[in-house]
Amino acid sequence: MKQTALLLAMAVLLCSCTAVPPSAGDTTGTTNPSAPTQSVSDREEDRIPTEAEYTATVVLADGATTVQGEGVAINGDVVTVTKAGCYEIRGALSDGQLRVETTDNGTVSLVLNGVNIHSDTTAPLFVRKSEKTVLSLASGSQNTLSDSVNAVYEDVTNEEPSATLFSKSDLTINGNGTLTVNAAFKDGIVSRDGLIITDGTVTVNAADDAVMGRDYVRIGGGVLTLTAKGDGIKSTNDAGEDVGYIVMEGGKLTVTSDKDGVQAKSALTVSGGEISVTANGGSKNGTANIYNDFGWGVNSQDSSSDGKGLKAGTALTISGGKVTVDAADDAIHSNREIRISGGEITAAAGDDGVHADEILTVDNGILSVTKSYEGLEAATITLNGGTVSLTATDDGVNASSGNSETSGDFGMHQNPFMSDDSVFSIHGGHMYVDAQGDGLDSNGIIEMTGGEVYVIGPSNSGNGTFDYGSSFAITGGKLVAIGSSGMATTPTSNTMNNIVWSGFAMYDADDLTVTASDGTVIASLEATRSASWLYVTCPELKTGDEVTVTCGLASHTFTIAEGGNAEGTMGGFGGPGMGGGPGMGGGRPGRPW
């Protein structure tokens, strides 16, 4: 679409935008308590050891493994590292195991230099006891670990080892070689403590989860390709917000999962790198949207369903990097809050594009939701800056706390006539909304103090371009909106001048232009479906000026009257005749909560 391309092109200009004073919807003080401050690339303890530091060199071979050095015990085709040190590992085992089980403290460094280990019965690489283990992929080396569907747990009570590469202590993977993990039994790579990946080319094919760090997962670089029948990456410790987190600082990550793509029990932070996630087959597998006789969208997908792209239990923060998500459920989801302050995000969702149960804030960056049931959803939504483009089959923006009582029948999950304390605030940035349901919807209030917003609302009469529970106040910015006149409402207050026009006929691909008497184009928008109502407000509309509005084949010249309202109608009732009302509330029938 022309408008989408225009908004994305403006992203460079937005980087210099300044913050706006706090308001009812401001979340400036929101922080992520789980995000570590030191980059994984700066950790001296995770460096790749040199050859001079090797404690021993192990050459694996069926029934004939050899060791040069100390600290290694051999029992058939089970090779065990027994003390801290640096060990180079070469060779292959067709049914064996490399094991770490130390009796002293210190770090065990394993340098894989052309290793191929398969086990029919257990994890081919099992770190049972070690203060910490660093797994280095030697430059140019190709290494493979694989297990069997017939594998069994060594510790049945704790179900360990549950992965092809399993560590009961902190694990770091680095180096410039490759590692392929084929997990036929269950998970691919698991650390019961923390997992750090700083470099290397890592490919995981897993019968369940691909990568898991119980306390945390931190990715600083490398190329990771993960294919999972379960989750792609997860961190599961729920003991507090200082554990159970995931951080993506750099590298390239590609996840194809049958369940969630990247799931953190607490916080999920993206500050760099390139992420591509396809969850549960992508947005094409989302629950089909259904519209009742009133035109309200009804979506039966449960918010707890598998198939979310990026998911956090507490805080989800994106401040950099390139993120592409195609998810059957929500593309980006947090059970508490989401903050987007940078990066380039493209999301397609079978349900919500970006969903936070409580707070959603966009400060900067580029966010494009190309497909969704609802584009943005949270109890409090704040746009301070950035470039946002939303395409939705129901509401484009929905500020809803989810507290409305269920109505019981007719497939409607929330009472559309109830209001709550939800807030949608616009203080800056550029937003483009293409919504078949309500364009901008809040069960409570909408406030606009700055920024530019372009809305293509519904063509059906059961939804409105704007829908709010109590008030919609405008004191600045530019708002250009079109849609159906059936449930059209205007803001309850506006300190700027505005134009309201209804009763015309506008169709897909028709252009809307607002032109000053000197030929200057004040506003423009291209329709993607039929429309019969428009609302335009911006500082350029001066009292006493004449402006010409063209909507497809319809054209009308308005004189901005004292008081700032210019109203027009062509055969239908005028939008301003309904102005100031809340438009039957900001609620809409939504998912069951």
Coordinates of C-alpha atoms in Angstrom, one line a residue:
M1 CA 0.0 0.0 0.0
K2 CA 1.1 3.5 -0.7
Q3 CA 0.5 4.7 2.8
T4 CA 2.4 1.8 4.4
A5 CA 5.5 2.5 2.2
L6 CA 5.3 6.2 3.1
L7 CA 5.2 5.5 6.8
L8 CA 8.1 3.0 6.7
A9 CA 10.2 5.5 4.7
M10 CA 9.7 8.0 7.5
A11 CA 11.5 5.8 10.1
V12 CA 14.8 7.5 9.7
L13 CA 13.3 10.9 10.7
L14 CA 11.7 9.4 13.8
C15 CA 15.0 8.4 15.4
S16 CA 15.5 12.1 16.3
C17 CA 12.1 12.5 17.9
T18 CA 12.0 13.7 21.5
A19 CA 9.9 12.3 24.2
V20 CA 6.5 13.8 25.2
P21 CA 5.5 14.8 28.7
P22 CA 4.0 11.8 30.6
S23 CA 0.2 11.4 30.5
A24 CA -2.4 8.9 31.7
G25 CA -1.0 6.3 29.3
D26 CA 2.7 6.9 29.8
T27 CA 4.9 4.1 30.9
T28 CA 8.3 5.8 30.9
G29 CA 9.4 4.3 34.2
T30 CA 8.9 0.7 33.0
T31 CA 12.1 -1.3 33.2
N32 CA 13.2 -4.9 32.7
P33 CA 14.7 -6.1 35.9
S34 CA 16.0 -9.3 34.3
A35 CA 18.1 -7.8 31.6
P36 CA 21.8 -8.3 32.2
T37 CA 24.1 -5.3 31.6
Q38 CA 27.2 -7.1 30.4
S39 CA 27.3 -8.4 26.9
V40 CA 28.1 -12.1 26.5
S41 CA 30.8 -11.1 24.0
D42 CA 32.8 -9.4 26.9
R43 CA 32.9 -12.4 29.2
E44 CA 36.6 -13.5 29.6
E45 CA 35.5 -16.7 31.2
D46 CA 33.7 -17.8 27.9
R47 CA 36.7 -17.3 25.6
I48 CA 38.0 -20.1 23.3
P49 CA 41.0 -21.9 24.9
T50 CA 44.3 -22.0 23.0
E51 CA 46.1 -25.3 22.1
A52 CA 48.7 -24.6 24.7
E53 CA 46.1 -24.7 27.4
Y54 CA 44.9 -28.3 26.5
T55 CA 44.9 -30.7 29.4
A56 CA 44.4 -33.6 27.1
T57 CA 43.5 -34.6 23.5
V58 CA 41.0 -37.3 23.1
V59 CA 40.5 -39.2 19.8
L60 CA 37.2 -41.1 19.8
A61 CA 36.9 -44.5 18.0
D62 CA 34.6 -47.4 18.6
G63 CA 36.4 -49.7 21.1
A64 CA 39.6 -47.9 20.5
T65 CA 39.5 -44.3 22.0
T66 CA 42.9 -42.9 22.9
V67 CA 43.9 -40.1 25.2
Q68 CA 47.0 -38.0 25.3
G69 CA 47.2 -36.2 28.7
E70 CA 45.3 -36.6 31.9
G71 CA 41.8 -36.1 33.4
V72 CA 40.0 -38.6 31.2
A73 CA 38.6 -42.0 32.0
I74 CA 37.5 -44.6 29.4
N75 CA 35.0 -47.4 30.0
G76 CA 34.2 -49.1 26.7
D77 CA 32.7 -46.4 24.5
V78 CA 31.8 -44.1 27.4
V79 CA 34.5 -41.4 27.7
T80 CA 34.4 -39.3 30.9
V81 CA 36.2 -36.1 31.7
T82 CA 36.9 -36.3 35.5
K83 CA 38.5 -32.9 36.3
A84 CA 38.5 -29.3 35.3
G85 CA 40.7 -28.4 32.4
C86 CA 40.8 -28.0 28.6
Y87 CA 40.1 -31.0 26.4
E88 CA 40.3 -31.3 22.6
I89 CA 37.9 -33.9 21.3
R90 CA 38.2 -35.6 17.9
G91 CA 36.8 -38.7 16.1
A92 CA 33.6 -40.6 16.2
L93 CA 31.5 -43.1 18.3
S94 CA 28.7 -45.0 16.6
D95 CA 27.0 -45.8 19.9
G96 CA 28.8 -44.1 22.8
Q97 CA 28.9 -41.1 25.1
L98 CA 31.1 -38.2 26.0
R99 CA 30.5 -37.5 29.6
V100 CA 31.6 -34.8 32.1
E101 CA 31.7 -35.7 35.7
T102 CA 34.3 -33.8 37.7
T103 CA 35.4 -34.3 41.3
D104 CA 36.9 -30.8 41.6
N105 CA 35.8 -27.2 41.0
G106 CA 36.5 -25.1 38.0
T107 CA 35.6 -24.8 34.3
V108 CA 35.7 -27.7 31.9
S109 CA 36.4 -26.6 28.3
L110 CA 35.6 -29.1 25.5
V111 CA 37.0 -28.2 22.1
L112 CA 35.1 -30.2 19.5
N113 CA 37.3 -30.6 16.4
G114 CA 35.5 -32.9 14.0
V115 CA 33.3 -35.0 16.4
N116 CA 30.5 -37.3 15.5
I117 CA 28.8 -39.1 18.5
H118 CA 25.6 -41.2 18.3
S119 CA 23.9 -43.0 21.1
D120 CA 21.1 -45.5 20.9
T121 CA 20.3 -45.4 24.6
T122 CA 21.2 -42.0 26.1
A123 CA 22.5 -38.5 25.6
P124 CA 25.7 -38.6 23.4
L125 CA 27.1 -35.6 25.4
F126 CA 26.1 -35.5 29.1
V127 CA 27.5 -32.9 31.5
R128 CA 26.5 -34.6 34.8
K129 CA 28.8 -32.7 37.2
S130 CA 30.8 -29.6 36.5
E131 CA 31.0 -26.1 38.0
K132 CA 30.7 -24.8 34.4
T133 CA 31.3 -26.2 30.9
V134 CA 32.4 -24.3 27.8
L135 CA 31.8 -26.1 24.5
S136 CA 34.1 -24.6 21.8
L137 CA 33.6 -25.5 18.1
A138 CA 37.1 -25.5 16.5
S139 CA 37.4 -23.2 13.5
G140 CA 36.3 -25.0 10.3
S141 CA 35.2 -28.1 12.1
Q142 CA 32.0 -30.0 11.6
N143 CA 30.5 -31.7 14.6
T144 CA 27.4 -33.9 15.0
L145 CA 25.5 -35.2 18.0
S146 CA 22.5 -37.6 17.6
D147 CA 20.4 -40.0 19.7
S148 CA 17.6 -42.5 19.2
V149 CA 13.9 -42.6 19.9
N150 CA 14.8 -45.7 22.0
A151 CA 16.8 -43.6 24.5
V152 CA 16.0 -43.9 28.2
Y153 CA 16.5 -41.7 31.2
E154 CA 19.5 -42.4 33.4
D155 CA 17.6 -40.6 36.3
V156 CA 14.0 -41.6 35.9
T157 CA 12.8 -39.5 38.8
N158 CA 14.2 -36.2 37.3
E159 CA 13.9 -37.3 33.7
E160 CA 17.5 -36.8 33.0
P161 CA 19.2 -36.5 30.6
S162 CA 16.3 -35.3 28.5
A163 CA 18.4 -33.9 25.6
T164 CA 20.9 -34.9 23.0
L165 CA 23.3 -32.3 24.5
F166 CA 22.4 -32.1 28.2
S167 CA 24.2 -30.2 31.0
K168 CA 23.2 -30.0 34.7
S169 CA 25.4 -26.9 35.1
D170 CA 26.0 -23.6 33.2
L171 CA 26.9 -24.2 29.5
T172 CA 28.5 -21.9 27.0
I173 CA 28.8 -22.6 23.3
N174 CA 31.3 -20.7 21.2
G175 CA 33.8 -21.0 18.3
N176 CA 33.8 -20.8 14.6
G177 CA 32.9 -24.3 13.7
T178 CA 29.5 -26.1 13.2
L179 CA 27.4 -28.2 15.5
T180 CA 24.5 -30.3 14.3
V181 CA 22.2 -31.8 16.9
N182 CA 19.6 -34.4 15.8
A183 CA 17.4 -35.1 18.8
A184 CA 15.1 -38.1 18.0
F185 CA 14.4 -38.8 21.7
K186 CA 13.3 -35.4 23.1
D187 CA 15.1 -32.1 23.4
G188 CA 18.1 -30.8 21.5
I189 CA 20.3 -28.7 23.8
V190 CA 19.4 -28.3 27.5
S191 CA 21.2 -26.6 30.4
R192 CA 19.6 -27.0 33.8
D193 CA 21.3 -23.8 34.8
G194 CA 22.2 -21.0 32.2
L195 CA 22.9 -21.4 28.5
I196 CA 25.1 -18.9 26.5
I197 CA 25.8 -19.0 22.8
T198 CA 28.3 -16.5 21.6
D199 CA 29.3 -17.8 18.2
G200 CA 29.3 -20.8 15.9
T201 CA 26.9 -22.4 13.4
V202 CA 24.4 -24.5 15.4
T203 CA 21.6 -26.6 13.8
V204 CA 19.1 -28.4 16.0
N205 CA 16.3 -30.8 14.9
A206 CA 14.3 -31.8 17.9
A207 CA 11.5 -34.2 18.7
D208 CA 10.4 -31.7 21.4
D209 CA 12.1 -28.4 22.4
A210 CA 15.2 -27.4 20.4
V211 CA 17.1 -25.2 23.0
M212 CA 16.5 -24.7 26.7
G213 CA 18.3 -22.9 29.5
R214 CA 16.4 -23.3 32.7
D215 CA 17.8 -20.2 34.4
Y216 CA 18.4 -18.2 31.2
V217 CA 19.4 -18.3 27.5
R218 CA 21.7 -15.6 26.1
I219 CA 22.6 -15.4 22.4
G220 CA 25.4 -13.0 21.5
G221 CA 26.2 -14.2 18.0
G222 CA 26.5 -17.2 15.7
V223 CA 24.0 -18.7 13.2
L224 CA 21.3 -20.8 14.8
T225 CA 18.7 -22.9 12.9
L226 CA 16.2 -24.6 15.1
T227 CA 13.4 -27.0 14.1
A228 CA 11.3 -28.3 16.9
K229 CA 8.1 -30.3 17.4
G230 CA 7.8 -28.4 20.7
D231 CA 9.2 -24.9 21.5
G232 CA 12.1 -23.4 19.7
I233 CA 13.9 -21.7 22.6
K234 CA 12.6 -21.6 26.2
S235 CA 13.7 -20.7 29.7
T236 CA 11.6 -22.2 32.5
N237 CA 12.8 -21.2 35.9
D238 CA 9.9 -19.5 37.8
A239 CA 11.8 -18.7 41.0
G240 CA 11.9 -15.0 40.3
E241 CA 12.4 -12.3 37.7
D242 CA 16.2 -12.6 37.9
V243 CA 15.9 -16.1 36.3
G244 CA 13.8 -17.6 33.5
Y245 CA 14.9 -14.9 31.0
I246 CA 16.0 -14.9 27.4
V247 CA 18.3 -12.3 25.8
M248 CA 19.1 -11.9 22.1
E249 CA 22.0 -9.6 21.6
G250 CA 23.3 -10.6 18.1
G251 CA 23.7 -13.3 15.6
K252 CA 21.1 -14.9 13.3
L253 CA 18.3 -17.0 14.7
T254 CA 15.8 -19.0 12.6
V255 CA 13.1 -20.9 14.5
T256 CA 10.5 -23.3 13.0
S257 CA 8.4 -24.7 15.9
D258 CA 5.2 -26.6 16.3
K259 CA 4.5 -24.8 19.5
D260 CA 5.9 -21.4 20.7
G261 CA 8.9 -19.9 18.9
V262 CA 10.8 -18.2 21.8
Q263 CA 9.3 -18.5 25.3
A264 CA 10.7 -16.9 28.5
K265 CA 9.2 -17.6 31.9
S266 CA 10.1 -14.1 32.9
A267 CA 11.7 -11.5 30.6
L268 CA 12.5 -11.7 26.9
T269 CA 14.9 -9.0 25.5
V270 CA 16.0 -8.4 21.9
S271 CA 18.7 -5.8 21.5
G272 CA 20.3 -6.9 18.2
G273 CA 20.7 -9.7 15.7
E274 CA 18.3 -11.1 13.2
I275 CA 15.4 -13.3 14.3
S276 CA 13.0 -15.2 12.1
V277 CA 10.3 -17.3 13.8
T278 CA 7.5 -19.5 12.3
A279 CA 5.3 -20.9 15.1
N280 CA 2.8 -23.7 14.7
G281 CA 2.7 -23.4 10.9
G282 CA 2.3 -19.6 10.9
S283 CA -0.6 -17.2 10.7
K284 CA -2.4 -19.4 8.1
N285 CA -3.1 -21.9 10.9
G286 CA -4.8 -19.3 13.2
T287 CA -8.4 -19.7 14.1
A288 CA -10.7 -18.3 11.4
N289 CA -12.4 -15.0 12.3
I290 CA -16.2 -15.0 12.4
Y291 CA -18.5 -12.0 12.3
N292 CA -21.9 -11.9 13.8
D293 CA -24.9 -10.0 12.5
F294 CA -23.7 -6.8 14.2
G295 CA -20.3 -7.0 12.4
W296 CA -18.4 -7.7 15.6
G297 CA -15.5 -10.1 15.2
V298 CA -15.6 -13.3 17.3
N299 CA -12.3 -15.3 17.6
S300 CA -12.5 -18.6 19.5
Q301 CA -8.7 -19.0 19.8
D302 CA -7.7 -19.3 23.4
S303 CA -5.0 -16.9 24.6
S304 CA -3.0 -19.8 26.1
S305 CA -2.8 -21.7 22.9
D306 CA 0.5 -22.9 21.5
G307 CA 1.9 -21.1 18.5
K308 CA 3.0 -17.7 19.8
G309 CA 6.0 -16.3 18.2
L310 CA 7.9 -14.4 20.9
K311 CA 6.4 -14.9 24.4
A312 CA 7.4 -13.5 27.8
G313 CA 5.9 -14.1 31.2
T314 CA 6.7 -10.6 32.5
A315 CA 8.5 -8.1 30.3
L316 CA 9.2 -8.3 26.5
T317 CA 11.5 -5.6 25.2
I318 CA 12.7 -5.0 21.7
S319 CA 15.3 -2.2 21.3
G320 CA 17.2 -3.3 18.2
G321 CA 17.7 -6.0 15.6
K322 CA 15.5 -7.3 12.8
V323 CA 12.6 -9.5 13.9
T324 CA 10.3 -11.4 11.6
V325 CA 7.5 -13.5 13.1
D326 CA 4.7 -15.6 11.5
A327 CA 2.6 -17.2 14.3
A328 CA -0.6 -19.2 14.5
D329 CA -1.5 -17.3 17.7
D330 CA -0.1 -14.0 18.9
A331 CA 3.1 -13.0 17.1
I332 CA 4.5 -11.0 20.0
H333 CA 3.0 -11.7 23.5
S334 CA 3.6 -10.8 27.1
N335 CA 1.6 -11.7 30.2
R336 CA 2.5 -8.3 31.6
E337 CA 4.2 -5.7 29.5
I338 CA 5.8 -5.0 26.1
R339 CA 8.1 -2.1 25.2
I340 CA 9.4 -1.5 21.6
S341 CA 12.1 1.2 21.5
G342 CA 14.0 0.2 18.3
G343 CA 14.6 -2.4 15.7
E344 CA 12.6 -3.5 12.7
I345 CA 9.7 -5.8 13.3
T346 CA 7.5 -7.6 10.8
A347 CA 4.7 -9.7 12.3
A348 CA 1.9 -11.9 10.9
A349 CA -0.4 -13.5 13.4
G350 CA -3.4 -15.8 13.5
D351 CA -4.5 -13.8 16.5
D352 CA -3.0 -10.6 17.8
G353 CA 0.0 -9.0 16.2
V354 CA 1.3 -7.6 19.5
H355 CA -0.5 -8.4 22.7
A356 CA 0.3 -7.4 26.3
D357 CA -2.0 -8.3 29.1
E358 CA -1.2 -4.9 30.9
I359 CA 1.1 -2.4 29.2
L360 CA 2.2 -1.9 25.6
T361 CA 4.5 1.0 24.7
V362 CA 6.1 1.9 21.4
D363 CA 8.8 4.5 21.7
N364 CA 10.7 4.0 18.5
G365 CA 11.5 1.6 15.7
I366 CA 9.5 0.2 12.8
L367 CA 6.6 -2.2 13.5
S368 CA 4.7 -3.7 10.7
V369 CA 1.8 -6.1 11.4
T370 CA 0.9 -7.5 8.0
K371 CA -1.8 -9.9 9.1
S372 CA -3.7 -10.2 12.4
Y373 CA -7.1 -10.6 14.1
E374 CA -6.2 -7.5 16.1
G375 CA -3.1 -5.4 15.5
L376 CA -2.3 -4.1 19.0
E377 CA -4.0 -5.2 22.2
A378 CA -3.3 -4.3 25.9
A379 CA -5.0 -2.6 28.8
T380 CA -2.8 0.5 28.3
I381 CA -1.3 1.3 24.9
T382 CA 1.0 4.2 24.4
L383 CA 2.5 5.4 21.1
N384 CA 5.4 7.8 21.8
G385 CA 7.3 7.5 18.5
G386 CA 8.3 5.1 15.8
T387 CA 6.5 3.9 12.7
V388 CA 3.6 1.5 13.2
S389 CA 1.6 -0.2 10.4
L390 CA -1.3 -2.5 11.3
T391 CA -3.6 -4.7 9.2
A392 CA -6.4 -6.5 11.1
T393 CA -9.5 -8.4 10.4
D394 CA -11.0 -7.0 13.6
D395 CA -9.8 -4.1 15.6
G396 CA -6.6 -2.3 14.5
V397 CA -5.9 -1.1 18.1
N398 CA -7.8 -2.5 21.1
A399 CA -7.2 -1.0 24.5
S400 CA -9.0 -3.5 26.8
S401 CA -8.4 -4.7 30.3
G402 CA -10.4 -7.9 29.7
N403 CA -12.6 -7.1 32.7
S404 CA -15.9 -6.9 30.9
E405 CA -18.4 -9.5 31.9
T406 CA -19.2 -12.2 29.4
S407 CA -22.5 -11.9 27.8
G408 CA -23.1 -15.6 27.6
D409 CA -24.8 -16.1 24.3
F410 CA -24.4 -15.2 20.6
G411 CA -20.7 -16.1 20.7
M412 CA -19.8 -12.8 22.3
H413 CA -17.1 -13.1 25.0
Q414 CA -17.2 -9.5 26.3
N415 CA -20.0 -7.1 26.8
P416 CA -19.6 -4.4 24.0
F417 CA -21.5 -1.8 25.9
M418 CA -19.2 -1.8 29.0
S419 CA -16.3 0.6 29.6
D420 CA -13.3 0.1 31.8
D421 CA -10.1 2.0 32.8
S422 CA -8.2 1.1 29.5
V423 CA -6.2 3.9 27.8
F424 CA -4.9 4.4 24.3
S425 CA -2.5 7.4 24.2
I426 CA -0.9 8.9 21.1
H427 CA 2.0 11.3 21.8
G428 CA 4.2 10.9 18.7
G429 CA 5.2 8.7 15.9
H430 CA 3.4 7.6 12.8
M431 CA 0.6 5.0 12.7
Y432 CA -1.3 3.5 9.8
V433 CA -4.3 1.3 10.6
D434 CA -6.2 -0.9 8.1
A435 CA -9.0 -2.6 10.2
Q436 CA -12.1 -4.4 9.1
G437 CA -13.4 -4.0 12.7
D438 CA -13.0 -0.9 14.8
G439 CA -10.0 1.2 13.7
L440 CA -9.1 2.7 17.1
D441 CA -10.8 1.1 20.0
S442 CA -10.6 1.7 23.8
N443 CA -12.9 0.3 26.4
G444 CA -11.9 3.4 28.4
I445 CA -10.3 6.6 26.9
I446 CA -8.4 7.6 23.8
E447 CA -6.1 10.6 24.0
M448 CA -4.0 12.2 21.3
T449 CA -1.4 15.0 21.9
G450 CA 0.9 14.5 18.9
G451 CA 2.0 12.2 16.1
E452 CA 0.3 11.3 12.9
V453 CA -2.4 8.6 12.6
Y454 CA -4.1 7.3 9.4
V455 CA -7.0 5.0 9.8
I456 CA -9.0 2.9 7.3
G457 CA -11.9 1.6 9.3
P458 CA -14.7 -0.8 8.6
S459 CA -17.0 -0.8 5.6
N460 CA -19.7 -2.7 7.6
S461 CA -22.1 -0.8 9.9
G462 CA -21.5 -2.9 13.0
N463 CA -18.1 -1.3 13.7
G464 CA -16.8 2.2 13.9
T465 CA -13.6 3.9 12.8
F466 CA -13.3 5.1 16.4
D467 CA -14.8 3.3 19.3
Y468 CA -14.3 4.3 23.0
G469 CA -16.0 3.7 26.3
S470 CA -15.8 7.2 27.9
S471 CA -13.9 9.8 26.0
F472 CA -11.6 10.7 23.1
A473 CA -9.7 13.9 23.5
I474 CA -7.4 15.5 20.9
T475 CA -5.0 18.4 21.7
G476 CA -2.4 17.9 18.9
G477 CA -1.1 15.8 16.0
K478 CA -2.7 14.8 12.8
L479 CA -5.6 12.3 12.4
V480 CA -7.0 11.2 9.1
A481 CA -9.7 8.5 9.1
I482 CA -12.3 7.0 6.8
G483 CA -14.8 4.2 7.3
S484 CA -18.5 3.4 7.5
S485 CA -21.0 6.0 8.6
G486 CA -23.2 3.4 10.3
M487 CA -21.6 3.7 13.7
A488 CA -19.4 6.7 13.1
T489 CA -18.5 8.8 16.2
T490 CA -16.3 11.9 16.5
P491 CA -13.9 12.7 19.4
T492 CA -15.6 14.1 22.5
S493 CA -13.2 17.1 22.5
N494 CA -10.7 18.6 20.1
T495 CA -8.7 21.8 20.5
M496 CA -7.8 21.8 16.8
N497 CA -10.0 22.4 13.8
N498 CA -11.5 19.4 12.1
I499 CA -13.6 18.2 9.1
V500 CA -16.3 15.6 9.2
W501 CA -18.0 14.4 6.0
S502 CA -20.5 11.5 5.5
G503 CA -22.8 10.2 2.8
F504 CA -20.3 10.0 -0.1
A505 CA -19.1 6.8 -1.8
M506 CA -15.5 5.8 -1.8
Y507 CA -14.1 2.5 -3.0
D508 CA -11.0 0.3 -2.9
A509 CA -8.0 2.1 -4.4
D510 CA -9.8 5.5 -4.4
D511 CA -7.7 8.4 -3.1
L512 CA -8.7 10.7 -0.3
T513 CA -7.0 14.1 -0.5
V514 CA -7.4 17.3 1.6
T515 CA -6.1 20.3 -0.3
A516 CA -5.7 23.9 0.8
S517 CA -6.8 26.8 -1.4
D518 CA -3.2 27.4 -2.5
G519 CA -2.9 23.8 -3.7
T520 CA -1.0 22.4 -0.8
V521 CA -2.0 18.8 0.1
I522 CA -2.8 18.8 3.8
A523 CA -3.6 15.1 4.1
S524 CA -3.9 12.0 1.8
L525 CA -4.9 8.4 2.2
E526 CA -5.7 5.5 -0.2
A527 CA -8.7 3.4 0.6
T528 CA -8.5 -0.4 0.8
R529 CA -12.3 -0.9 0.9
S530 CA -15.5 1.1 0.6
A531 CA -16.1 4.1 2.9
S532 CA -18.7 6.7 3.4
W533 CA -17.4 8.8 6.3
L534 CA -14.3 10.7 7.1
Y535 CA -12.7 12.7 9.9
V536 CA -9.7 14.9 9.5
T537 CA -8.0 17.1 12.1
C538 CA -4.6 18.7 12.1
P539 CA -2.9 22.1 12.8
E540 CA -3.0 23.0 9.1
L541 CA -6.8 23.5 9.2
K542 CA -7.0 27.2 10.0
T543 CA -10.2 29.1 10.8
G544 CA -11.6 30.9 7.8
D545 CA -9.6 28.8 5.3
E546 CA -11.2 27.0 2.4
V547 CA -10.1 23.4 1.9
T548 CA -11.2 20.9 -0.8
V549 CA -11.8 17.3 0.1
T550 CA -11.8 14.7 -2.6
C551 CA -12.9 11.1 -2.0
G552 CA -12.8 9.1 -5.2
L553 CA -15.3 10.8 -7.5
A554 CA -16.8 12.9 -4.7
S555 CA -15.5 16.4 -4.0
H556 CA -16.5 19.1 -1.6
T557 CA -15.1 22.5 -0.5
F558 CA -15.3 23.3 3.2
T559 CA -14.8 26.7 5.0
I560 CA -13.3 26.2 8.4
A561 CA -15.8 28.0 10.6
E562 CA -15.2 29.8 13.9
G563 CA -15.1 27.0 16.5
G564 CA -13.2 24.8 14.1
N565 CA -15.8 22.4 12.8
A566 CA -16.4 21.9 9.1
E567 CA -19.3 19.5 8.4
G568 CA -20.7 18.0 5.2
T569 CA -23.1 15.4 4.1
M570 CA -24.2 13.9 0.7
G571 CA -27.5 12.2 1.1
G572 CA -26.8 10.4 4.4
F573 CA -26.9 11.6 7.9
G574 CA -23.8 13.4 8.9
G575 CA -21.1 12.0 11.1
P576 CA -21.1 15.1 13.3
G577 CA -24.7 14.5 14.1
M578 CA -23.5 11.7 16.3
G579 CA -20.4 13.6 17.5
G580 CA -19.3 13.5 21.1
G581 CA -20.8 10.2 22.0
P582 CA -18.9 7.2 23.1
G583 CA -20.2 5.1 20.2
M584 CA -21.8 2.3 22.2
G585 CA -18.7 1.7 24.2
G586 CA -15.2 0.6 23.4
G587 CA -15.7 -3.0 24.0
R588 CA -15.9 -5.7 21.5
P589 CA -16.6 -9.4 21.7
G590 CA -13.1 -11.0 22.1
R591 CA -11.3 -14.1 23.0
P592 CA -12.3 -15.9 26.2
W593 CA -9.8 -14.8 28.9

